[in-house]
Coordinates of C-alpha atoms and ligand atoms in Angstrom, one line a residue:
Chain A
X1 CA -12.6 -11.0 2.0
X2 CA -16.1 -11.0 0.7
X3 CA -15.1 -13.8 -1.7
X4 CA -15.1 -16.4 1.1
X5 CA -18.5 -17.2 2.3
X6 CA -18.4 -19.9 4.9
X7 CA -21.5 -22.0 4.1
X8 CA -20.8 -24.9 6.5
X9 CA -21.0 -27.7 4.0
X10 CA -22.3 -31.0 5.5
X11 CA -19.5 -32.6 7.5
X12 CA -18.6 -34.9 4.6
X13 CA -16.2 -37.7 4.9
X14 CA -13.5 -36.2 2.8
X15 CA -12.8 -32.6 2.3
X16 CA -10.4 -33.1 -0.5
X17 CA -11.7 -32.8 -4.0
X18 CA -9.8 -35.1 -6.1
X19 CA -9.3 -38.7 -5.2
X20 CA -6.3 -39.9 -7.1
X21 CA -7.7 -43.1 -8.6
X22 CA -5.4 -46.0 -7.9
X23 CA -6.0 -49.5 -9.2
X24 CA -7.2 -51.5 -6.2
X25 CA -4.7 -54.3 -6.3
X26 CA -1.1 -53.5 -7.2
X27 CA 0.8 -50.5 -6.2
X28 CA 3.1 -50.5 -3.2
X29 CA 3.2 -46.8 -3.2
X30 CA 0.5 -44.5 -4.4
X31 CA 1.5 -43.5 -7.9
X32 CA 2.7 -39.9 -7.9
X33 CA -0.4 -38.1 -9.2
X34 CA 1.4 -35.8 -11.6
X35 CA -1.2 -36.1 -14.3
X36 CA -4.3 -35.1 -12.4
X37 CA -2.3 -32.4 -10.5
X38 CA -1.2 -30.7 -13.7
X39 CA -4.7 -30.8 -15.1
X40 CA -6.0 -29.2 -11.9
X41 CA -3.5 -26.3 -12.0
X42 CA -4.1 -25.8 -15.7
X43 CA -7.8 -25.7 -14.9
X44 CA -7.3 -23.2 -12.2
X45 CA -5.3 -21.0 -14.5
X46 CA -8.0 -21.2 -17.2
X47 CA -10.6 -20.2 -14.7
X48 CA -8.6 -17.2 -13.5
X49 CA -8.0 -16.1 -17.1
X50 CA -11.7 -16.5 -17.9
X51 CA -12.7 -14.4 -14.9
X52 CA -10.2 -11.7 -15.9
X53 CA -11.6 -11.8 -19.5
X54 CA -15.1 -11.5 -18.2
X55 CA -14.2 -8.4 -16.1
X56 CA -12.5 -6.7 -19.0
X57 CA -15.1 -7.9 -21.6
X58 CA -18.0 -6.6 -19.5
X59 CA -16.2 -3.3 -19.1
X60 CA -15.4 -3.0 -22.8
X61 CA -19.0 -3.7 -23.8
X62 CA -20.3 -1.2 -21.2
X63 CA -17.9 1.5 -22.5
X64 CA -18.9 0.8 -26.2
X65 CA -22.7 0.8 -25.5
X66 CA -22.8 3.5 -22.8
X67 CA -23.8 0.9 -20.1
X68 CA -27.1 0.1 -21.9
X69 CA -28.0 -3.0 -23.8
X70 CA -28.6 -1.8 -27.4
X71 CA -32.2 -2.0 -28.7
X72 CA -33.6 -2.8 -25.3
X73 CA -32.2 0.2 -23.4
X74 CA -31.8 -1.8 -20.2
X75 CA -29.1 -0.5 -18.0
X76 CA -26.1 -2.6 -17.0
X77 CA -26.4 -3.7 -13.4
X78 CA -22.9 -2.3 -12.6
X79 CA -21.5 0.8 -14.2
X80 CA -18.3 0.3 -16.1
X81 CA -16.5 3.6 -15.8
X82 CA -13.0 3.6 -14.3
X83 CA -14.3 4.7 -10.9
X84 CA -16.6 1.7 -10.6
X85 CA -14.5 -0.9 -12.4
X86 CA -10.9 0.0 -12.8
X87 CA -9.0 -1.9 -15.5
X88 CA -7.1 -5.0 -14.3
X89 CA -3.9 -3.4 -15.6
X90 CA -4.6 -0.4 -13.4
X91 CA -5.2 -2.6 -10.4
X92 CA -1.9 -4.5 -11.0
X93 CA -0.1 -1.3 -11.7
X94 CA -1.3 0.2 -8.4
X95 CA 0.5 -2.6 -6.7
X96 CA 3.8 -1.4 -7.9
X97 CA 3.2 2.3 -7.0
X98 CA 4.1 3.7 -3.6
X99 CA 1.4 3.0 -1.0
X100 CA 1.1 6.6 0.1
X101 CA 2.7 9.9 -0.5
X102 CA 4.4 9.7 2.9
X103 CA 6.4 6.5 2.3
X104 CA 8.1 4.9 -0.7
X105 CA 7.4 1.2 -0.2
X106 CA 5.2 -0.2 -2.9
X107 CA 1.5 -0.8 -2.3
X108 CA 2.2 -4.5 -2.8
X109 CA 4.8 -4.8 -0.1
X110 CA 2.7 -2.7 2.2
X111 CA -0.3 -5.0 1.6
X112 CA 1.8 -8.1 2.1
X113 CA 3.1 -6.7 5.4
X114 CA -0.4 -5.9 6.6
X115 CA -1.7 -9.3 5.4
X116 CA 1.0 -11.2 7.3
X117 CA -0.1 -9.3 10.5
X118 CA -3.6 -10.5 9.9
X119 CA -2.7 -14.0 9.0
X120 CA -0.6 -14.3 12.1
X121 CA -3.6 -13.3 14.2
X122 CA -5.8 -15.7 12.2
X123 CA -3.3 -18.5 12.6
X124 CA -3.0 -18.1 16.4
X125 CA -6.8 -17.9 16.6
X126 CA -7.1 -21.0 14.5
X127 CA -4.7 -23.0 16.7
X128 CA -6.4 -21.8 19.9
X129 CA -9.9 -22.3 18.6
X130 CA -9.1 -25.7 17.1
X131 CA -7.6 -26.9 20.4
X132 CA -10.6 -25.8 22.2
X133 CA -12.8 -27.5 19.6
X134 CA -10.9 -30.8 19.9
X135 CA -11.2 -30.8 23.6
X136 CA -14.9 -29.9 23.6
X137 CA -15.6 -32.6 21.1
X138 CA -13.8 -35.2 23.2
X139 CA -15.6 -34.1 26.4
X140 CA -18.9 -34.2 24.6
X141 CA -18.2 -37.7 23.3
X142 CA -18.0 -39.0 26.8
X143 CA -20.5 -36.8 28.6
X144 CA -24.1 -36.7 27.2
X145 CA -25.3 -34.3 29.9
X146 CA -22.5 -31.8 29.1
X147 CA -23.2 -32.1 25.4
X148 CA -26.9 -31.6 25.7
X149 CA -26.4 -28.8 28.2
X150 CA -23.7 -26.9 26.4
X151 CA -24.5 -27.4 22.7
X152 CA -27.4 -24.9 22.5
X153 CA -25.1 -22.2 24.0
X154 CA -22.4 -23.0 21.5
X155 CA -24.9 -22.7 18.7
X156 CA -26.2 -19.4 20.2
X157 CA -22.7 -18.1 20.4
X158 CA -22.3 -18.5 16.7
X159 CA -25.6 -16.9 15.7
X160 CA -25.0 -13.7 17.7
X161 CA -23.7 -11.2 15.1
X162 CA -19.9 -10.8 15.2
X163 CA -20.2 -7.1 15.1
X164 CA -21.8 -7.3 18.5
X165 CA -19.4 -9.7 20.0
X166 CA -16.1 -8.2 18.6
X167 CA -16.2 -4.9 20.5
X168 CA -17.0 -6.8 23.8
X169 CA -14.0 -9.0 23.4
X170 CA -11.9 -6.0 22.5
X171 CA -13.0 -4.1 25.6
X172 CA -12.4 -7.1 27.9
X173 CA -9.0 -7.4 26.3
X174 CA -8.3 -3.7 26.8
X175 CA -9.4 -3.8 30.4
X176 CA -7.0 -6.7 31.2
X177 CA -4.2 -4.8 29.7
X178 CA -3.5 -7.2 26.8
X179 CA -2.1 -5.9 23.5
X180 CA -4.9 -5.4 20.9
X181 CA -3.7 -8.4 18.8
X182 CA -4.7 -10.7 21.6
X183 CA -8.3 -9.6 21.3
X184 CA -8.2 -10.0 17.5
X185 CA -6.8 -13.5 18.0
X186 CA -9.6 -14.2 20.5
X187 CA -12.2 -13.2 18.0
X188 CA -10.6 -15.4 15.3
X189 CA -10.6 -18.3 17.8
X190 CA -14.2 -17.5 18.7
X191 CA -15.3 -18.2 15.1
X192 CA -12.9 -21.1 14.6
X193 CA -13.7 -23.4 17.5
X194 CA -17.3 -24.2 16.4
X195 CA -16.9 -26.0 13.1
X196 CA -14.0 -28.0 14.6
X197 CA -16.2 -29.0 17.6
X198 CA -19.1 -30.1 15.4
X199 CA -17.1 -32.0 12.8
X200 CA -14.7 -33.6 15.3
X201 CA -17.6 -34.9 17.4
X202 CA -19.2 -36.3 14.4
X203 CA -15.9 -37.9 13.4
X204 CA -15.3 -39.4 16.8
X205 CA -18.7 -41.1 16.6
X206 CA -18.2 -42.3 13.0
X207 CA -16.6 -45.7 13.6
X208 CA -18.8 -48.5 12.3
X209 CA -20.3 -51.1 14.5
X210 CA -17.9 -53.8 13.2
X211 CA -15.0 -51.6 14.1
X212 CA -16.3 -50.9 17.6
X213 CA -17.2 -54.6 18.2
X214 CA -13.8 -55.7 17.0
X215 CA -12.2 -53.2 19.3
X216 CA -14.2 -54.6 22.1
X217 CA -13.3 -58.1 21.2
X218 CA -9.6 -57.4 21.6
X219 CA -10.3 -55.8 25.0
X220 CA -9.3 -52.2 24.3
X221 CA -9.7 -49.9 27.2
X222 CA -11.3 -46.5 26.8
X223 CA -8.0 -44.7 26.1
X224 CA -7.0 -47.2 23.5
X225 CA -10.4 -47.1 21.9
X226 CA -10.1 -43.3 21.6
X227 CA -6.5 -43.2 20.3
X228 CA -6.4 -46.3 18.1
X229 CA -9.9 -46.2 16.7
X230 CA -12.0 -43.0 17.3
X231 CA -9.3 -40.4 16.6
X232 CA -8.0 -41.9 13.4
X233 CA -11.6 -42.4 12.2
X234 CA -12.3 -38.7 13.1
X235 CA -9.3 -37.2 11.2
X236 CA -11.0 -36.7 7.8
X237 CA -13.9 -35.0 9.7
X238 CA -11.4 -32.9 11.7
X239 CA -9.8 -31.6 8.6
X240 CA -13.2 -30.7 7.1
X241 CA -13.8 -28.7 10.2
X242 CA -10.4 -27.1 10.2
X243 CA -10.9 -25.9 6.6
X244 CA -14.1 -24.1 7.7
X245 CA -12.4 -22.9 10.8
X246 CA -9.5 -21.5 8.7
X247 CA -11.7 -19.3 6.6
X248 CA -13.7 -18.3 9.6
X249 CA -10.6 -17.3 11.5
X250 CA -9.4 -15.0 8.7
X251 CA -12.9 -13.4 8.7
X252 CA -12.7 -13.1 12.4
X253 CA -9.2 -11.5 12.4
X254 CA -10.2 -8.9 9.8
X255 CA -13.4 -8.0 11.6
X256 CA -11.5 -8.0 14.8
X257 CA -9.0 -5.5 13.5
X258 CA -11.8 -3.2 12.5
X259 CA -13.1 -3.3 16.1
X260 CA -9.8 -3.3 17.9
X261 CA -8.3 -0.2 16.4
X262 CA -4.9 -1.8 16.1
X263 CA -4.0 0.4 13.2
X264 CA -2.4 -2.7 11.6
X265 CA -3.6 -5.5 9.4
X266 CA -5.3 -6.0 6.1
X267 CA -8.7 -5.3 7.5
X268 CA -7.5 -1.8 8.6
X269 CA -5.9 -1.3 5.1
X270 CA -9.1 -2.2 3.3
X271 CA -11.1 0.2 5.5
X272 CA -8.7 3.0 4.8
X273 CA -8.8 2.5 1.0
X274 CA -12.6 2.2 1.1
X275 CA -12.6 5.5 2.9
X276 CA -10.4 7.2 0.2
X277 CA -12.1 5.2 -2.6
X278 CA -12.6 8.2 -4.9
X279 CA -8.8 9.0 -4.7
X280 CA -7.9 5.6 -6.1
X281 CA -10.5 2.9 -6.5
X282 CA -7.8 0.5 -7.9
X283 CA -6.1 0.5 -4.5
X284 CA -9.2 -1.0 -2.8
X285 CA -9.4 -3.6 -5.5
X286 CA -5.8 -4.4 -5.1
X287 CA -6.1 -4.8 -1.3
X288 CA -9.1 -7.1 -1.7
X289 CA -7.3 -9.1 -4.3
X290 CA -4.2 -9.6 -2.0
X291 CA -6.5 -10.4 1.0
X292 CA -8.3 -13.0 -1.1
X293 CA -5.2 -14.6 -2.5
X294 CA -3.7 -14.7 1.0
X295 CA -6.8 -16.4 2.4
X296 CA -6.6 -19.0 -0.3
X297 CA -2.9 -19.7 0.5
X298 CA -3.8 -19.9 4.2
X299 CA -6.5 -22.5 3.6
X300 CA -4.5 -24.4 1.1
X301 CA -1.6 -24.7 3.5
X302 CA -4.0 -26.6 5.7
X303 CA -5.0 -28.7 2.7
X304 CA -1.3 -29.7 2.4
X305 CA -1.3 -30.8 6.0
X306 CA -4.4 -32.7 5.4
X307 CA -3.0 -34.6 2.5
X308 CA 0.1 -35.4 4.5
X309 CA -2.0 -36.7 7.4
X310 CA -4.4 -38.7 5.3
X311 CA -1.9 -39.8 2.6
X312 CA -2.5 -43.6 3.1
X313 CA -6.2 -43.4 3.0
X314 CA -8.2 -44.4 0.0
X315 CA -10.2 -41.2 0.1
X316 CA -7.4 -38.8 0.9
Chain B
X1 CA -4.1 -86.0 30.4
X2 CA -7.0 -88.2 31.5
X3 CA -9.9 -88.9 29.2
X4 CA -12.3 -86.8 31.2
X5 CA -10.0 -83.8 30.9
X6 CA -9.8 -84.2 27.1
X7 CA -13.5 -84.2 26.8
X8 CA -14.0 -81.3 29.2
X9 CA -15.7 -78.5 27.2
X10 CA -13.7 -75.4 26.4
X11 CA -17.0 -73.7 25.7
X12 CA -20.1 -74.5 27.8
X13 CA -23.5 -73.0 27.2
X14 CA -26.1 -73.7 29.8
X15 CA -29.7 -72.8 29.3
X16 CA -28.9 -69.6 27.5
X17 CA -31.8 -67.4 26.4
X18 CA -31.8 -64.0 24.7
X19 CA -34.8 -61.8 24.5
X20 CA -34.6 -58.4 22.8
X21 CA -36.9 -55.5 23.8
X22 CA -38.4 -57.5 26.6
X23 CA -41.8 -56.3 27.8
X24 CA -42.5 -54.2 24.8
X25 CA -44.6 -55.1 21.7
X26 CA -41.3 -55.5 19.8
X27 CA -40.2 -58.3 22.0
X28 CA -38.2 -61.0 20.1
X29 CA -37.0 -64.2 21.6
X30 CA -33.8 -64.7 19.6
X31 CA -32.5 -67.7 21.7
X32 CA -34.4 -70.0 24.0
X33 CA -32.8 -72.4 26.4
X34 CA -29.7 -73.3 24.4
X35 CA -27.4 -76.0 25.8
X36 CA -24.1 -76.7 24.0
X37 CA -20.8 -78.1 25.0
X38 CA -17.8 -77.6 22.7
X39 CA -14.6 -79.6 23.2
X40 CA -11.1 -78.3 22.6
X41 CA -10.1 -78.6 19.0
X42 CA -13.5 -79.0 17.5
X43 CA -14.6 -77.2 14.4
X44 CA -18.2 -76.3 15.1
X45 CA -20.6 -74.8 12.5
X46 CA -23.7 -73.0 13.6
X47 CA -26.2 -73.6 10.8
X48 CA -29.7 -72.3 10.4
X49 CA -32.1 -70.1 8.5
X50 CA -31.7 -66.4 8.5
X51 CA -32.8 -64.8 11.8
X52 CA -32.6 -68.0 13.8
X53 CA -30.2 -66.4 16.2
X54 CA -26.8 -67.7 15.1
X55 CA -25.1 -64.3 15.3
X56 CA -26.8 -63.7 18.6
X57 CA -25.5 -66.9 20.1
X58 CA -22.0 -66.2 18.8
X59 CA -22.2 -62.6 20.3
X60 CA -23.3 -64.0 23.6
X61 CA -20.2 -66.3 23.6
X62 CA -17.9 -63.4 22.7
X63 CA -19.4 -61.0 25.3
X64 CA -20.6 -58.7 22.6
X65 CA -24.2 -59.3 23.9
X66 CA -25.4 -60.5 27.2
X67 CA -27.8 -63.4 27.6
X68 CA -31.0 -62.7 29.4
X69 CA -30.9 -66.1 31.0
X70 CA -28.4 -69.0 31.5
X71 CA -24.7 -69.0 31.6
X72 CA -21.8 -69.2 29.2
X73 CA -18.3 -70.4 30.2
X74 CA -15.1 -70.1 28.1
X75 CA -12.0 -71.8 29.4
X76 CA -13.7 -72.0 32.7
X77 CA -14.2 -68.2 32.8
X78 CA -17.1 -65.8 32.2
X79 CA -17.2 -64.5 28.6
X80 CA -16.1 -61.1 30.0
X81 CA -13.0 -62.5 31.7
X82 CA -12.2 -64.5 28.6
X83 CA -12.5 -61.5 26.4
X84 CA -10.3 -59.5 28.7
X85 CA -7.7 -62.2 28.6
X86 CA -8.0 -62.4 24.8
X87 CA -8.9 -66.0 24.9
X88 CA -10.7 -65.7 21.6
X89 CA -10.3 -64.0 18.3
X90 CA -13.2 -62.8 16.2
X91 CA -13.8 -62.5 12.5
X92 CA -16.9 -60.7 11.2
X93 CA -18.7 -60.9 7.9
X94 CA -17.2 -57.6 6.9
X95 CA -13.4 -57.7 7.3
X96 CA -13.5 -54.4 9.4
X97 CA -9.8 -53.6 8.9
X98 CA -8.6 -50.2 9.9
X99 CA -8.2 -48.2 6.6
X100 CA -5.4 -46.1 8.0
X101 CA -3.1 -48.9 9.0
X102 CA -1.0 -51.1 6.7
X103 CA -1.9 -54.8 6.6
X104 CA 0.9 -55.6 9.0
X105 CA -0.1 -53.0 11.5
X106 CA -3.7 -54.2 11.3
X107 CA -2.5 -57.7 12.2
X108 CA -0.4 -56.2 15.1
X109 CA -3.4 -54.4 16.6
X110 CA -4.5 -57.0 19.2
X111 CA -0.8 -57.3 20.3
X112 CA -0.4 -53.6 20.5
X113 CA -3.5 -53.3 22.7
X114 CA -2.1 -56.1 24.8
X115 CA 1.1 -54.1 25.3
X116 CA 3.5 -56.4 23.4
X117 CA 6.7 -54.6 22.4
X118 CA 7.2 -53.4 18.9
X119 CA 9.8 -55.9 17.7
X120 CA 7.9 -58.9 19.0
X121 CA 4.6 -57.9 17.6
X122 CA 6.1 -57.2 14.2
X123 CA 7.7 -60.6 14.2
X124 CA 4.4 -62.2 15.2
X125 CA 2.4 -60.3 12.6
X126 CA 4.8 -61.4 9.9
X127 CA 4.4 -65.0 11.1
X128 CA 0.6 -64.6 10.9
X129 CA 0.7 -63.1 7.4
X130 CA 2.8 -66.1 6.4
X131 CA 0.1 -68.3 7.8
X132 CA -2.6 -66.7 5.6
X133 CA -0.1 -66.5 2.7
X134 CA -0.1 -62.7 2.4
X135 CA 3.5 -61.9 3.4
X136 CA 4.2 -59.8 0.3
X137 CA 1.2 -57.6 1.1
X138 CA 2.4 -56.6 4.6
X139 CA 3.0 -53.0 3.5
X140 CA -0.2 -52.6 1.5
X141 CA -3.2 -50.8 2.8
X142 CA -6.5 -52.7 3.2
X143 CA -8.3 -50.8 0.3
X144 CA -5.6 -52.1 -2.0
X145 CA -6.6 -55.7 -1.4
X146 CA -9.5 -57.8 -2.8
X147 CA -12.3 -58.8 -0.6
X148 CA -11.0 -62.3 -0.1
X149 CA -7.5 -61.0 0.8
X150 CA -9.0 -58.6 3.3
X151 CA -10.8 -61.5 4.9
X152 CA -7.6 -63.4 5.2
X153 CA -6.0 -60.4 6.9
X154 CA -8.9 -60.3 9.3
X155 CA -8.2 -64.0 10.1
X156 CA -4.5 -63.3 10.7
X157 CA -5.5 -60.4 12.9
X158 CA -7.9 -62.5 14.9
X159 CA -5.2 -65.2 15.5
X160 CA -2.2 -62.9 16.2
X161 CA -2.6 -62.9 20.0
X162 CA -2.7 -66.8 19.9
X163 CA -6.2 -67.2 21.1
X164 CA -7.4 -70.7 22.0
X165 CA -10.8 -70.0 20.4
X166 CA -11.7 -68.5 17.0
X167 CA -15.2 -67.1 16.5
X168 CA -16.3 -66.5 12.9
X169 CA -19.6 -65.0 11.8
X170 CA -20.1 -65.7 8.1
X171 CA -16.6 -64.7 7.3
X172 CA -16.9 -66.0 3.7
X173 CA -20.4 -64.8 3.2
X174 CA -19.5 -61.9 0.9
X175 CA -17.2 -63.9 -1.4
X176 CA -17.8 -65.5 -4.7
X177 CA -18.0 -69.3 -5.0
X178 CA -14.4 -69.8 -6.2
X179 CA -12.8 -67.6 -3.6
X180 CA -15.1 -69.1 -1.0
X181 CA -14.0 -72.7 -1.7
X182 CA -10.3 -71.7 -1.8
X183 CA -10.6 -70.0 1.6
X184 CA -12.5 -72.9 3.1
X185 CA -9.4 -75.0 2.2
X186 CA -7.1 -72.4 3.7
X187 CA -9.2 -72.2 6.8
X188 CA -8.9 -75.9 7.5
X189 CA -5.1 -75.7 7.0
X190 CA -5.0 -72.8 9.5
X191 CA -7.2 -74.7 11.9
X192 CA -4.9 -77.7 11.9
X193 CA -1.8 -75.5 12.1
X194 CA -3.0 -73.5 15.0
X195 CA -5.0 -76.1 16.9
X196 CA -7.7 -73.6 17.9
X197 CA -11.3 -74.4 18.6
X198 CA -13.5 -72.8 15.9
X199 CA -17.1 -71.7 16.1
X200 CA -18.2 -70.8 12.6
X201 CA -21.5 -69.3 11.6
X202 CA -22.8 -70.0 8.2
X203 CA -26.0 -70.7 6.3
X204 CA -24.4 -72.7 3.6
X205 CA -25.0 -76.5 4.1
X206 CA -22.1 -77.6 1.9
X207 CA -19.7 -75.2 3.6
X208 CA -20.7 -76.5 7.0
X209 CA -20.2 -80.1 5.9
X210 CA -16.9 -79.4 4.3
X211 CA -15.4 -77.6 7.2
X212 CA -16.9 -78.9 10.4
X213 CA -16.2 -81.7 12.7
X214 CA -19.7 -81.1 14.1
X215 CA -22.7 -79.1 12.8
X216 CA -25.1 -77.5 15.2
X217 CA -28.4 -77.1 13.4
X218 CA -30.6 -74.3 14.7
X219 CA -34.3 -73.6 14.1
X220 CA -36.0 -70.3 14.1
X221 CA -38.4 -68.4 16.3
X222 CA -37.5 -69.0 19.0
X223 CA -33.9 -70.0 18.2
X224 CA -33.3 -73.5 19.4
X225 CA -30.9 -76.3 18.7
X226 CA -32.6 -78.7 16.4
X227 CA -29.8 -81.2 15.9
X228 CA -26.1 -81.8 16.5
X229 CA -24.6 -83.8 13.6
X230 CA -21.0 -85.2 13.7
X231 CA -19.3 -85.0 10.4
X232 CA -16.9 -88.0 10.3
X233 CA -15.3 -87.3 6.9
X234 CA -11.6 -87.7 7.6
X235 CA -9.2 -84.7 7.6
X236 CA -7.3 -83.4 5.8
X237 CA -10.2 -82.6 3.5
X238 CA -9.5 -81.6 -0.1
X239 CA -11.3 -80.6 -3.2
X240 CA -11.8 -84.4 -3.7
X241 CA -13.7 -84.6 -0.5
X242 CA -16.5 -82.5 -2.1
X243 CA -17.0 -85.2 -4.7
X244 CA -17.3 -88.2 -2.3
X245 CA -20.7 -89.9 -1.9
X246 CA -20.2 -89.7 1.9
X247 CA -20.0 -85.9 1.4
X248 CA -23.4 -85.8 -0.4
X249 CA -24.9 -88.2 2.2
X250 CA -23.9 -85.8 4.9
X251 CA -25.3 -82.8 3.0
X252 CA -28.6 -84.7 2.7
X253 CA -28.6 -85.6 6.3
X254 CA -28.1 -82.0 7.4
X255 CA -30.7 -80.7 4.9
X256 CA -33.2 -83.1 6.4
X257 CA -32.4 -81.9 9.9
X258 CA -33.0 -78.3 8.6
X259 CA -36.2 -78.8 6.6
X260 CA -37.5 -82.2 7.7
X261 CA -37.8 -85.3 5.5
X262 CA -37.7 -84.7 1.7
X263 CA -41.0 -84.8 -0.1
X264 CA -42.2 -84.2 -3.7
X265 CA -43.6 -80.9 -2.8
X266 CA -41.9 -77.8 -4.2
X267 CA -39.8 -76.0 -1.5
Ligands
ATP401 N1 -30.0 -55.6 18.5 C1 -31.1 -56.3 18.3 N2 -32.3 -55.7 18.7 C2 -33.5 -56.4 18.5 N3 -33.6 -57.6 17.8 C3 -32.5 -58.2 17.4 C4 -31.2 -57.5 17.6 N4 -30.2 -58.4 17.1 C5 -30.9 -59.4 16.6 N5 -32.2 -59.3 16.8 C6 -33.3 -60.3 16.4 O1 -32.9 -61.6 16.9 C7 -33.1 -62.6 15.9 C8 -31.9 -63.3 15.6 O2 -31.0 -62.5 14.9 P1 -29.5 -63.0 14.5 O3 -28.8 -61.8 13.9 O4 -28.9 -63.7 15.6 O5 -29.9 -64.0 13.3 P2 -28.9 -64.8 12.4 O6 -29.2 -66.3 12.6 O7 -27.5 -64.4 12.6 O8 -29.4 -64.4 10.9 P3 -28.6 -64.2 9.6 O9 -28.2 -65.6 9.1 O10 -29.5 -63.5 8.7 O11 -27.3 -63.4 10.0 C9 -33.7 -61.9 14.7 O12 -35.2 -62.0 14.8 C10 -33.4 -60.4 14.9 O13 -34.5 -59.6 14.5
MG402 MG1 -26.0 -63.3 11.5

C-alpha cells in the first residue's frame, strides 16, 4: 500500500470534495446530484485509463529505444523489461491463474481472501482506535491539565517508528495468550486513534461565539451543550479524522501482519511475492493493485457514512 | 393591579459599571454608573455610537457578562436566575442558527433544553413559525434561507419558550434597507402579539424612533446614559408613520441628544 501516504491534511471543515451546489432558496429536498456524480465517475475512469496508458506507453518507448532517450543517450529512470515492468495484461492475467502450484484457487480469489483478513483487522482497529480518540478528545475538552500533560506523549507515540512499536505489541499480545490478529488490530488502533483525537478535539472547540452564547442564553447544562452543540459541530471534523484514521489503520494492519507472523493477510502475501519476485513479478504487482483498490473501497465506505451523517449540511 | 405594580420595573439596573482588563494598560471602562428602569411591555432601544457599550450593557442584563459594579434585576431575580428560568430570549446580530437542524427543530431548541415533550414543542414551534410567517419553511435548513428569513427564525427561536423579555443586539444590522423596514414592521406586530418587554440595540436613529416606546441614548468612553427620550407616536405604527412630521421631529430630537445642538459646521 505504498500508494496511500497519510499526510495529515489540515483539519479542514469538510472532508468531502464536491459540494453539490444547491440554489440557496428553494428546494425542499436536496436535488439528487446525478449530474456531478456521473461527471466524477467519468473523470475517475479517464484518470485510470490515462495512468494505464502512461504505464504501457512508457514501456513501449523504452522497448523501442532500448531504455535510452535517442540523441541524448540519457537512461530511463526505470528499466522497461518485463521483469521490471510487466505488461498490464500480464498483471491482470496473473489474477486469473492459480495462486500457487499447490492449490487451484485463482490468485484473485486468494488475494481477496487475504485482503478481507487484513481489512477485518483494520476495521476492528479503526473502531477501537476511533472510540479511544473520541473519548480522549472529550476528556481533553473538559480538562486542560490532562490535555497539556498527555498531548506531548500522544505526539511522541506517533513519531516513534512503527517498526519499533509493532514487535513490542506483538510480543505483549503473545505473552498474554491472545491470538495474533488481536495484536495486529492493536497496531491498527494505535495508528488510528491519533488523527481522530486531534480532529475531534478541534471540532468540539469549533462552535462560534454566537452559538455558545445562544446556548448559554437558553440555559443549557454541560451535557446539553456537548450533545446539542459541540458534538454536531464536531462531526465534519470527526469524519476528516476518521478518513485519516482509516488509511492509517490499513497501513497498521499490514505492517502488523509482517511483525506478527500470522501467516495470513495481504501484507503477508505481498511479502511472499516480493520474496519470489523473479519467479513472477506480475504477481507482486497484482497483489499491490488489489491491496490499493481494497484500501480505496475501505476509505470510501467511510465516505458513504459521512455523506449520510452530514446529508443536511450545506457543506456535506 | 394597582398603579404602583404596573409601573414596577421588570428590568432594574442600579449603578452598573463594567471595566475590561482592569489594572492593566489595556483597561477599558465600557460602562460607568448606569441606572435604568424598564417597565413591563416597553419597547426600549439602546442607541449610541459604536463602542459606547450598548452590547456590553445588554450582555450584562442577559448574564453573558458580569458587571464589575452595581446590580441588575430581571423579574425581581438576579440575571443568572432569570437566565436559568428562561425569562428572556435573545437575538444576536448574526442569526446563529444550527446548520444541522431544520428550521422547525431550531425553533424547538429552547423547549428541548427545557425538557418539553416532543409533541408539545413541535406544536409550539409551528405556532412560532406562524408568528414570523415562515410556516412553509419549517422543513428547510437554515442555509436554504435568505438572511432576513434566518433572522426571523432566530426571533421565533428566541420567543418559543414564552419569555417575558426579548433582548436583541442589532438583529437587523446585516440586512438591506428594504428588508430592514419590512422586518421592523413585523417586529412591532410580534411585540404587540406577544406582549413582551423588548430591549433593542441599534445605531440607526430612524429605526429606534420607528420601533421604540422609549429611546435610551448612550454616550461613549466611558459609556453613560446621555438621555432617555419617550417616543409618543401612536401604535400601531405603519409605513405612513415614517412620513409624519412628528416622526421627523423625533428623529431630530434624538439626533440632538446624540450629537448636541445642530450647527453649520460639517459633521
Ligand atoms: N471582551 C472584551 N474585552 C475587552 N474589551 C471589550 C470587550 N468587549 C467590549 N469591550 C470594549 O468595551 C467597549 C464597548 O463595547 P461594546 O461592544 O459594548 O460596544 P457597542 O456599543 O456594542 O458597539 P457597536 O455598536 O460597534 O456594536 C468597547 O470599547 C470595547 O472595546
Ligand atoms: Mg455591539
